[in-house]
mmCIF file of C-alpha atoms and ligand atoms in Angstrom:
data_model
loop_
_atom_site.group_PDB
_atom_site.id
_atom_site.type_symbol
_atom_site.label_atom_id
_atom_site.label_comp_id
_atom_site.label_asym_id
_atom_site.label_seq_id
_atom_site.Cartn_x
_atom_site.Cartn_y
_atom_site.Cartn_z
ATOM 1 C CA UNK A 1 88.753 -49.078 24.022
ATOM 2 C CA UNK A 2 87.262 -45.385 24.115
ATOM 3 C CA UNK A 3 83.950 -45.204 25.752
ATOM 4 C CA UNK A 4 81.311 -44.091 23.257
ATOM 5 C CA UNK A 5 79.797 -40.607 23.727
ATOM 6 C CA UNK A 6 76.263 -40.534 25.129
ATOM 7 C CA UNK A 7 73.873 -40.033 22.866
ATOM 8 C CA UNK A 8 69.834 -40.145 23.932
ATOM 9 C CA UNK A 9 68.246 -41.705 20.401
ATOM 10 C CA UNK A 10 65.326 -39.076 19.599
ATOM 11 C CA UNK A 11 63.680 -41.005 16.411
ATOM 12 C CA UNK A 12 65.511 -42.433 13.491
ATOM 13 C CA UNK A 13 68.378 -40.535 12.866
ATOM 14 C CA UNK A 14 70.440 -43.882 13.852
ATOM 15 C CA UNK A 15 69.400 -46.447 11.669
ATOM 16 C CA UNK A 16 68.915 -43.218 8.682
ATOM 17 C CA UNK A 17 72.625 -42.388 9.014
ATOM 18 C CA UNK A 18 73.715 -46.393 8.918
ATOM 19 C CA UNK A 19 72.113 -46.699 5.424
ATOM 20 C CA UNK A 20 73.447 -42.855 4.348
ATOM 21 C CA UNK A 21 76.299 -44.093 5.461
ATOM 22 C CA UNK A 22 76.344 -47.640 3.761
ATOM 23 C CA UNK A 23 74.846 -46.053 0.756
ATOM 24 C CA UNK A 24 77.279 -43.215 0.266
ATOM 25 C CA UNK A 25 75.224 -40.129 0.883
ATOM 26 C CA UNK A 26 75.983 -37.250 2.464
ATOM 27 C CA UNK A 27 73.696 -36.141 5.765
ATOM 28 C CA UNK A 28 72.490 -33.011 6.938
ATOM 29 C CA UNK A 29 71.607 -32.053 9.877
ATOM 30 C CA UNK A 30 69.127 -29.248 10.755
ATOM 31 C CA UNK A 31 67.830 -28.127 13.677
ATOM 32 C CA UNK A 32 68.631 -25.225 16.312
ATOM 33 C CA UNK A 33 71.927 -24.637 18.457
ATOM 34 C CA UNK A 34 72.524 -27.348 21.209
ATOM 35 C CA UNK A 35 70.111 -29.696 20.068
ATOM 36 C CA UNK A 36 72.570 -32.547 20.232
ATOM 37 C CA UNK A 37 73.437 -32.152 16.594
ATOM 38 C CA UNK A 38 77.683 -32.957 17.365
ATOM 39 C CA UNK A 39 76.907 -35.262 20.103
ATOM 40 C CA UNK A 40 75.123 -37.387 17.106
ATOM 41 C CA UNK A 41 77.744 -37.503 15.129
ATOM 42 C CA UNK A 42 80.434 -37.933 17.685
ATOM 43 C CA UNK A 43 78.143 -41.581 18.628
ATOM 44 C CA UNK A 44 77.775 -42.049 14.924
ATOM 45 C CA UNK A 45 81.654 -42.065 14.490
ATOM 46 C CA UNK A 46 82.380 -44.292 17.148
ATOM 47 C CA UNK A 47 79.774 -46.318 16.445
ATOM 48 C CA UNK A 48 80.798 -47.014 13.005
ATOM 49 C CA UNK A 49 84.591 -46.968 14.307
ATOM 50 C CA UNK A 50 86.073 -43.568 11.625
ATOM 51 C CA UNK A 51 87.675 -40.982 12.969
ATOM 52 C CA UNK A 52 85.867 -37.736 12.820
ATOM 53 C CA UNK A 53 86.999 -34.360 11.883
ATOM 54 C CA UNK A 54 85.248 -31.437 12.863
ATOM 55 C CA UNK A 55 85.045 -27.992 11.088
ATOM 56 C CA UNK A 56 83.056 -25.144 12.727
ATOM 57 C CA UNK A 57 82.700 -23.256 9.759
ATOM 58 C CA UNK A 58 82.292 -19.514 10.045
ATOM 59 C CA UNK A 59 82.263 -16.209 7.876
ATOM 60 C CA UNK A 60 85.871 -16.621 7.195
ATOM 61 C CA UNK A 61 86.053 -20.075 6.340
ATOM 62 C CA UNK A 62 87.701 -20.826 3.023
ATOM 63 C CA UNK A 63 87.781 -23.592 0.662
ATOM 64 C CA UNK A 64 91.528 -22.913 0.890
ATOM 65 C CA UNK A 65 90.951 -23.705 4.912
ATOM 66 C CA UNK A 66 89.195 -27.021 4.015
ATOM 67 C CA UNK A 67 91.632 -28.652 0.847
ATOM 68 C CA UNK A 68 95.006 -27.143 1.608
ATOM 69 C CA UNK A 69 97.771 -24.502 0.927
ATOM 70 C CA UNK A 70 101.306 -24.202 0.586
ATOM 71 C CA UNK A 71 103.370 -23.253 3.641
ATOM 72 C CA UNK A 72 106.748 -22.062 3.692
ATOM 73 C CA UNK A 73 109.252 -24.383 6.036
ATOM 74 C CA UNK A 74 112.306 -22.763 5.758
ATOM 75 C CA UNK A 75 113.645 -22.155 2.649
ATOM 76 C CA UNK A 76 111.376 -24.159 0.918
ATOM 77 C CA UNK A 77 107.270 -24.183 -0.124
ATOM 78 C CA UNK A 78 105.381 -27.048 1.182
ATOM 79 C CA UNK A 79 101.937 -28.416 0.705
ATOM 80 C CA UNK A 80 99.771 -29.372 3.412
ATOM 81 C CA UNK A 81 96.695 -31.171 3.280
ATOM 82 C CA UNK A 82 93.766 -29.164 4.607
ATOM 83 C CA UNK A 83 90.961 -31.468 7.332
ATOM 84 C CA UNK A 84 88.916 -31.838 4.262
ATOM 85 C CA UNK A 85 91.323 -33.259 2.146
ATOM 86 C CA UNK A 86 92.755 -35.533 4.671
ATOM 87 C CA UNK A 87 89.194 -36.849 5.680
ATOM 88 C CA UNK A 88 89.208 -37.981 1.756
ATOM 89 C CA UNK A 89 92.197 -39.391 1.215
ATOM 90 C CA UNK A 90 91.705 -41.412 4.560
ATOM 91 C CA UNK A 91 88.308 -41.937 4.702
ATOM 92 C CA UNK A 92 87.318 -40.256 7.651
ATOM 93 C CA UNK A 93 83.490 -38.426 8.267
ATOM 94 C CA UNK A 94 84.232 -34.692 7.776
ATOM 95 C CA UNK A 95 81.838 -32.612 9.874
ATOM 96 C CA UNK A 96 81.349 -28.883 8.218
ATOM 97 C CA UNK A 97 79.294 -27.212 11.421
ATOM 98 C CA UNK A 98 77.184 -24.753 10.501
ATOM 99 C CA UNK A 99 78.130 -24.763 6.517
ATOM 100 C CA UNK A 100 75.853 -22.263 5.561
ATOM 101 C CA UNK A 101 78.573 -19.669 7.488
ATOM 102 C CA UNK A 102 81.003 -20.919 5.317
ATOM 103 C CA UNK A 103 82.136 -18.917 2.221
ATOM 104 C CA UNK A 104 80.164 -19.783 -1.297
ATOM 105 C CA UNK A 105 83.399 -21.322 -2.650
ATOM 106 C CA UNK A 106 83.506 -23.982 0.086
ATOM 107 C CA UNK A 107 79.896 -25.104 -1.211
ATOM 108 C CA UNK A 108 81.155 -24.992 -4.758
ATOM 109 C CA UNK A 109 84.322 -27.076 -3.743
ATOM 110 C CA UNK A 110 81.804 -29.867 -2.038
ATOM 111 C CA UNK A 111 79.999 -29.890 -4.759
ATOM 112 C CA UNK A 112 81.605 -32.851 -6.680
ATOM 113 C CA UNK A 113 82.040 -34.614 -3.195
ATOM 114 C CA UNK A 114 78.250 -34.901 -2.993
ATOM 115 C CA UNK A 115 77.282 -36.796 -6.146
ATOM 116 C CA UNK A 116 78.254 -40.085 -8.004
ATOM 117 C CA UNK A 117 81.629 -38.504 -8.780
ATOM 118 C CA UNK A 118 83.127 -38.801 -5.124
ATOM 119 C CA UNK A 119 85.808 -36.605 -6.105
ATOM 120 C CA UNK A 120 87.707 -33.495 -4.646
ATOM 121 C CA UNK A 121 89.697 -31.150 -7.077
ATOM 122 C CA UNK A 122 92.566 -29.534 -5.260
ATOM 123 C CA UNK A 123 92.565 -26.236 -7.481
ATOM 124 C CA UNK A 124 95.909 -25.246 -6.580
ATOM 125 C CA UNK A 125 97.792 -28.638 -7.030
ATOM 126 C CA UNK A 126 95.673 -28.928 -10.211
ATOM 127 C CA UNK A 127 94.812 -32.569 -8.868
ATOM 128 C CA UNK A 128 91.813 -34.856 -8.521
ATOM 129 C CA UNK A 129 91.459 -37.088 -5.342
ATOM 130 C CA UNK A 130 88.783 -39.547 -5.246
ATOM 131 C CA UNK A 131 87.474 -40.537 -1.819
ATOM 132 C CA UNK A 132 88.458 -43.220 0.038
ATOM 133 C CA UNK A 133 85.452 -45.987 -0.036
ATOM 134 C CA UNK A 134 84.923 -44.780 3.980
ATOM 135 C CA UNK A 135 84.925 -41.450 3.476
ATOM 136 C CA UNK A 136 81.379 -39.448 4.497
ATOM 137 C CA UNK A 137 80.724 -35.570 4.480
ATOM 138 C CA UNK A 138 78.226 -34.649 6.940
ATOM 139 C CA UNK A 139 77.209 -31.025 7.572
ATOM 140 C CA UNK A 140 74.701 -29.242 10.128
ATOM 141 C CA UNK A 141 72.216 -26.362 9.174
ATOM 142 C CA UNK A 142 70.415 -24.178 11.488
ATOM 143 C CA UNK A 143 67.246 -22.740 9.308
ATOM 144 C CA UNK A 144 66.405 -20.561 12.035
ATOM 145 C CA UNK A 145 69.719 -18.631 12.471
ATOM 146 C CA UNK A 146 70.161 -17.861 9.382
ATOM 147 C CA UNK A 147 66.679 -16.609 9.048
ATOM 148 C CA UNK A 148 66.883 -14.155 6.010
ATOM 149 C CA UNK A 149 70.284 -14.086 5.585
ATOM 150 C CA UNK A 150 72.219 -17.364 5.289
ATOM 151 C CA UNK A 151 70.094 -19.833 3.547
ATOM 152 C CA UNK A 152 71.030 -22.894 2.234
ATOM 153 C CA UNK A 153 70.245 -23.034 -1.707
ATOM 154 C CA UNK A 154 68.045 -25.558 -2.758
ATOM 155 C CA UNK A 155 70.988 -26.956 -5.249
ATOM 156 C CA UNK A 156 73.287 -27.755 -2.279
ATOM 157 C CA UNK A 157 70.235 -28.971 0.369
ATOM 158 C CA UNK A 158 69.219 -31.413 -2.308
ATOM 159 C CA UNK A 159 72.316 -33.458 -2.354
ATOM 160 C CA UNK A 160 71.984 -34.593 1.103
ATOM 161 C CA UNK A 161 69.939 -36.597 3.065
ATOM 162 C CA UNK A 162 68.428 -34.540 5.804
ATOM 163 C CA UNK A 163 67.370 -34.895 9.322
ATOM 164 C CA UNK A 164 65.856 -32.274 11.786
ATOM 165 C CA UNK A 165 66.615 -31.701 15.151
ATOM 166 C CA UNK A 166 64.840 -30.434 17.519
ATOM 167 C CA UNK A 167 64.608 -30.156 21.505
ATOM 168 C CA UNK A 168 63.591 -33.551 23.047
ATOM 169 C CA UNK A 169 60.510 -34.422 24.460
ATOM 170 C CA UNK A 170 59.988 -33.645 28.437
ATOM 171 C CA UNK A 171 61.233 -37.040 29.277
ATOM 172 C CA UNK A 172 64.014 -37.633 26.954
ATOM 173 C CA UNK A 173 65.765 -34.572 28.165
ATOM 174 C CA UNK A 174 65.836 -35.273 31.710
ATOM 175 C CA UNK A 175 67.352 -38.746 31.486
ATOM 176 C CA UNK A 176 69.795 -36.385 29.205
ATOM 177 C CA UNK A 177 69.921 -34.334 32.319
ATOM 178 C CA UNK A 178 70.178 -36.442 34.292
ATOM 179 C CA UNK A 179 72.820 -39.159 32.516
ATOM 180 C CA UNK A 180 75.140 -35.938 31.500
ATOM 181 C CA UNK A 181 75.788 -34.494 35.058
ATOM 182 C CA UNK A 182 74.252 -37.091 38.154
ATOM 183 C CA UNK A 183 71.809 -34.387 38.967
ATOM 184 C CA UNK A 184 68.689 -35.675 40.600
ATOM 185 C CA UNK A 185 65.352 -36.267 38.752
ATOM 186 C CA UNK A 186 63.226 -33.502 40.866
ATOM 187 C CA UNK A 187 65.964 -31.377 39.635
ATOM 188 C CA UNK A 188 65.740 -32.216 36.022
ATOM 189 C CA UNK A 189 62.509 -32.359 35.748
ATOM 190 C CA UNK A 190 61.850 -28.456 37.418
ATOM 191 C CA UNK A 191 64.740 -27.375 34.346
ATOM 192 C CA UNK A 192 63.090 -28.946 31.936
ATOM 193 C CA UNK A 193 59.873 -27.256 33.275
ATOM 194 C CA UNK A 194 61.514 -23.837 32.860
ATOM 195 C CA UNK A 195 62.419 -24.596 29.302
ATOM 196 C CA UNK A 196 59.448 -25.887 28.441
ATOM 197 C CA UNK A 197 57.694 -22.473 29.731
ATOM 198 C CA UNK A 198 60.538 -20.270 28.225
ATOM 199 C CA UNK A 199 60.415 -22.213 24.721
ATOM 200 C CA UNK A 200 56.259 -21.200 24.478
ATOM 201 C CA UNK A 201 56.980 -17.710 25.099
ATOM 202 C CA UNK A 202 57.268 -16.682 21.695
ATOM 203 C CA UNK A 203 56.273 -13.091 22.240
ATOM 204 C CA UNK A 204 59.681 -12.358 23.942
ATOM 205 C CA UNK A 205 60.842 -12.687 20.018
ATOM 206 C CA UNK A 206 63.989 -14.420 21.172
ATOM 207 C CA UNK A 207 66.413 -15.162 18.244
ATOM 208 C CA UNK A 208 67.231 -18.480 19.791
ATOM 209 C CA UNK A 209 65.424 -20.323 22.745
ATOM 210 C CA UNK A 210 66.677 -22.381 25.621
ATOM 211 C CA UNK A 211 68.603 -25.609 24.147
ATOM 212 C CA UNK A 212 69.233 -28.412 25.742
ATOM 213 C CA UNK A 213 73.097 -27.462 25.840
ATOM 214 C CA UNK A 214 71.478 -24.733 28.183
ATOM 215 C CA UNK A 215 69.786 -27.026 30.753
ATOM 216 C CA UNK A 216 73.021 -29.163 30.784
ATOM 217 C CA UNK A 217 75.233 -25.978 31.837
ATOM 218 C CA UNK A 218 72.729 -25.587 34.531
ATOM 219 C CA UNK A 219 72.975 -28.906 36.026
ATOM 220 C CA UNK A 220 76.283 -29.037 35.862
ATOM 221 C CA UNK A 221 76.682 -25.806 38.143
ATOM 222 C CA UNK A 222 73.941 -26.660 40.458
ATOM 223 C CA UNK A 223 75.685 -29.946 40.992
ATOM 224 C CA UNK A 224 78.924 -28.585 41.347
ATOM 225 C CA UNK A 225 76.852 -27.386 44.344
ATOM 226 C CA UNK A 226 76.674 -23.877 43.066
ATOM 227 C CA UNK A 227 72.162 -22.289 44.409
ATOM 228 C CA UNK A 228 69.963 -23.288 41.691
ATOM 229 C CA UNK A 229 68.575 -20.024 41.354
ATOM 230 C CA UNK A 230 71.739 -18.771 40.591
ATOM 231 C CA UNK A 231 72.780 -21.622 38.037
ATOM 232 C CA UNK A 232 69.783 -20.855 36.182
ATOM 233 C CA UNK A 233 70.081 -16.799 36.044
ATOM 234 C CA UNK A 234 73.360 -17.239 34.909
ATOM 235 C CA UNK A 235 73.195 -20.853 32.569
ATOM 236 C CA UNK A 236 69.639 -20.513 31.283
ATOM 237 C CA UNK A 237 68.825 -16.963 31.033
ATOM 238 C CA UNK A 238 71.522 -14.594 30.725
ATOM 239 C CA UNK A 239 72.408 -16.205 27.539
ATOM 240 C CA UNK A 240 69.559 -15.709 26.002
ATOM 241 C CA UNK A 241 69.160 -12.255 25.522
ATOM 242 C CA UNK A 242 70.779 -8.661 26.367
ATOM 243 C CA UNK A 243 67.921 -6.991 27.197
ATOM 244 C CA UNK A 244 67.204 -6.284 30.679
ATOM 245 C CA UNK A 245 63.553 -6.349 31.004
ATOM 246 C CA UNK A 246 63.458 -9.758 30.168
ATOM 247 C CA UNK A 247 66.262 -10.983 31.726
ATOM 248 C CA UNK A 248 64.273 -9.323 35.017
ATOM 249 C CA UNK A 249 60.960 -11.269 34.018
ATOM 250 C CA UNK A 250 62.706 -14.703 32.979
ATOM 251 C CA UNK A 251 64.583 -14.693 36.101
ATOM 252 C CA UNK A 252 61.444 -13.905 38.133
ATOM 253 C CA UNK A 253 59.641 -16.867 36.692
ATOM 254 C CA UNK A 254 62.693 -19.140 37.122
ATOM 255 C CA UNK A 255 62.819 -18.466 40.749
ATOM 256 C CA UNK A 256 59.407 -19.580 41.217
ATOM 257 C CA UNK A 257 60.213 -22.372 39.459
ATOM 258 C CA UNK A 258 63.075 -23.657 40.894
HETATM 259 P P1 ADP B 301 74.504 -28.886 18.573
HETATM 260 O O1 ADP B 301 75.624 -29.543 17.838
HETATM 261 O O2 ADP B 301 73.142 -29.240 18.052
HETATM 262 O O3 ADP B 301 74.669 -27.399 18.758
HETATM 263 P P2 ADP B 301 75.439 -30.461 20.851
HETATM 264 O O4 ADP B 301 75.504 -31.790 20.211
HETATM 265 O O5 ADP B 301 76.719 -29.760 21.135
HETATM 266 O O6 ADP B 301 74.453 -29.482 20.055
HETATM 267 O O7 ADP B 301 74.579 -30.639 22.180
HETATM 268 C C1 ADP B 301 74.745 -29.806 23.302
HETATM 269 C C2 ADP B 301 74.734 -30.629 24.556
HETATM 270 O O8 ADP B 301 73.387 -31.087 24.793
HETATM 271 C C3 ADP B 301 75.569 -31.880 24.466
HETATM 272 O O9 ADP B 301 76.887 -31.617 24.899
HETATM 273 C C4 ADP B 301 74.861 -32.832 25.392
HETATM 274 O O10 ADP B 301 75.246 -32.576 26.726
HETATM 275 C C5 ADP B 301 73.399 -32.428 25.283
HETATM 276 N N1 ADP B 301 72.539 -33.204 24.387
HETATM 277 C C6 ADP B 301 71.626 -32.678 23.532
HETATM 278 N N2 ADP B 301 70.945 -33.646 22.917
HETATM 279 C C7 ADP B 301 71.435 -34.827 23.381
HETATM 280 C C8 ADP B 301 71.118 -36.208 23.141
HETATM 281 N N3 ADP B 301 70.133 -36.565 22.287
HETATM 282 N N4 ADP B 301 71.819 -37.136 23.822
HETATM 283 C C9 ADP B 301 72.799 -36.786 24.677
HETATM 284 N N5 ADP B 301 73.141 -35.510 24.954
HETATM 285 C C10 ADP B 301 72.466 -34.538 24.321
#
């Protein structure tokens, strides 16, 4: 048997997704980069025992990417299922990360996948597949990202159920710390500190702030035994931001923290 994937529970986004699940609605899930969004729905699957499929959607991604296209093998033409299309068919949870990158026409193929109807139309075979009684379509969102460019229209949002992430409370993500790389409380506890102070420093006008993706990285270098100082300069606040002045005065403030 294949161990399930941690997960930390941060409210009800369990029990919500069991009766999404059960009740045939698609989920959404908002919330900032490494906010334990995949690592959700990674549990979720195993809990629920269905394969998932992952797409990380991006500028480029089609709906031709998603349903399927015609390949030549030889002499021949072939058709071959895209993840999408095979998630249906078998009933899998499809996972569109990020979906708002995604071109329009992979919201517009969704579409009919997200109400009563349950169906896909494969434009190019001229076929419609209903879904497989086990199929779900899950998607994440991050509102803050796309900030002013990439939103999510209000007819798509609405036929989902949603749930927010966010970064845990001070406790939760040290036992996260903590469970994901052996790293010792005092340890955890002095990252989370620093992300804590980081994430109120709005005036820096970061795009994105520390995640707890972040603070993992970290812990997994200074346990691999490489000087905290160093795991954090180079885990926590390098990727962050390009410009040096802050880089200078987050690292400065990390030191002391450390
Ligand atoms: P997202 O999909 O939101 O960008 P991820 O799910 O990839 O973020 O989370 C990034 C990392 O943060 C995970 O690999 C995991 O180590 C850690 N993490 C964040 N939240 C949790 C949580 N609630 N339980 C367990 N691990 C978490």
């Amino acid at each position: 048997m294949i161990k399930a994937p941690y997960y930390h529970t941060i409210g009800k986004e369990v029990e919500v997704f069991e009766h999404a699940y059960g009740s045939k609605i698609p989920f959404l899930l908002k919330g900032p980069t490494g906010t334990g969004k995949s690592r959700f729905i990674e549990y979720m699957a195993h809990e629920l025992d269905k394969r998932l499929i992952t797409i990380s959607c991006h500028e480029e991604t089609s709906s031709t990417d998603l349903i399927g296209r015609y390949i030549i093998k030889g002499a021949e033409t072939v058709w071959m299922d895209g993840p999408l299309t095979i998630a249906v068919k078998e009933g899998a949870i499809i996972y569109l990360d990020e979906i708002a990158e995604a071109r329009p026409d992979v919201i517009v193929a969704i579409h009919s996948l997200t109400d009563h109807r349950r169906e896909l139309f494969i434009d190019k075979l001229g076929e419609t597949v209903k879904a497989h009684e086990d199929f779900m379509l899950v998607a994440s969102f991050n509102p803050g990202y796309q900030r002013g460019f990439k939103e999510l229209k209000p007819s798509t949002r609405q036929r989902f159920v949603a749930v927010s992430f966010d970064y845990p409370e001070a406790q939760i993500e040290q036992e996260i710390l903590v469970s994901e790389t052996d790293i010792d409380k005092g340890t955890a506890k002095k990252l989370v500190n620093i992300a804590t102070k980081i994430r109120n420093l709005t005036e820096l006008g970061l795009t994105e702030t520390v995640s707890t993706r972040l603070l993992v990285d970290a812990a997994k270098l200074i346990h691999s035994g490489l000087p905290k100082r160093l795991s954090v300069g180079v885990a926590v606040v390098e990727p962050l931001t390009d410009d040096t002045e802050v880089v200078e005065a987050l690292k400065d403030l990390c030191d002391l923290m450390i």
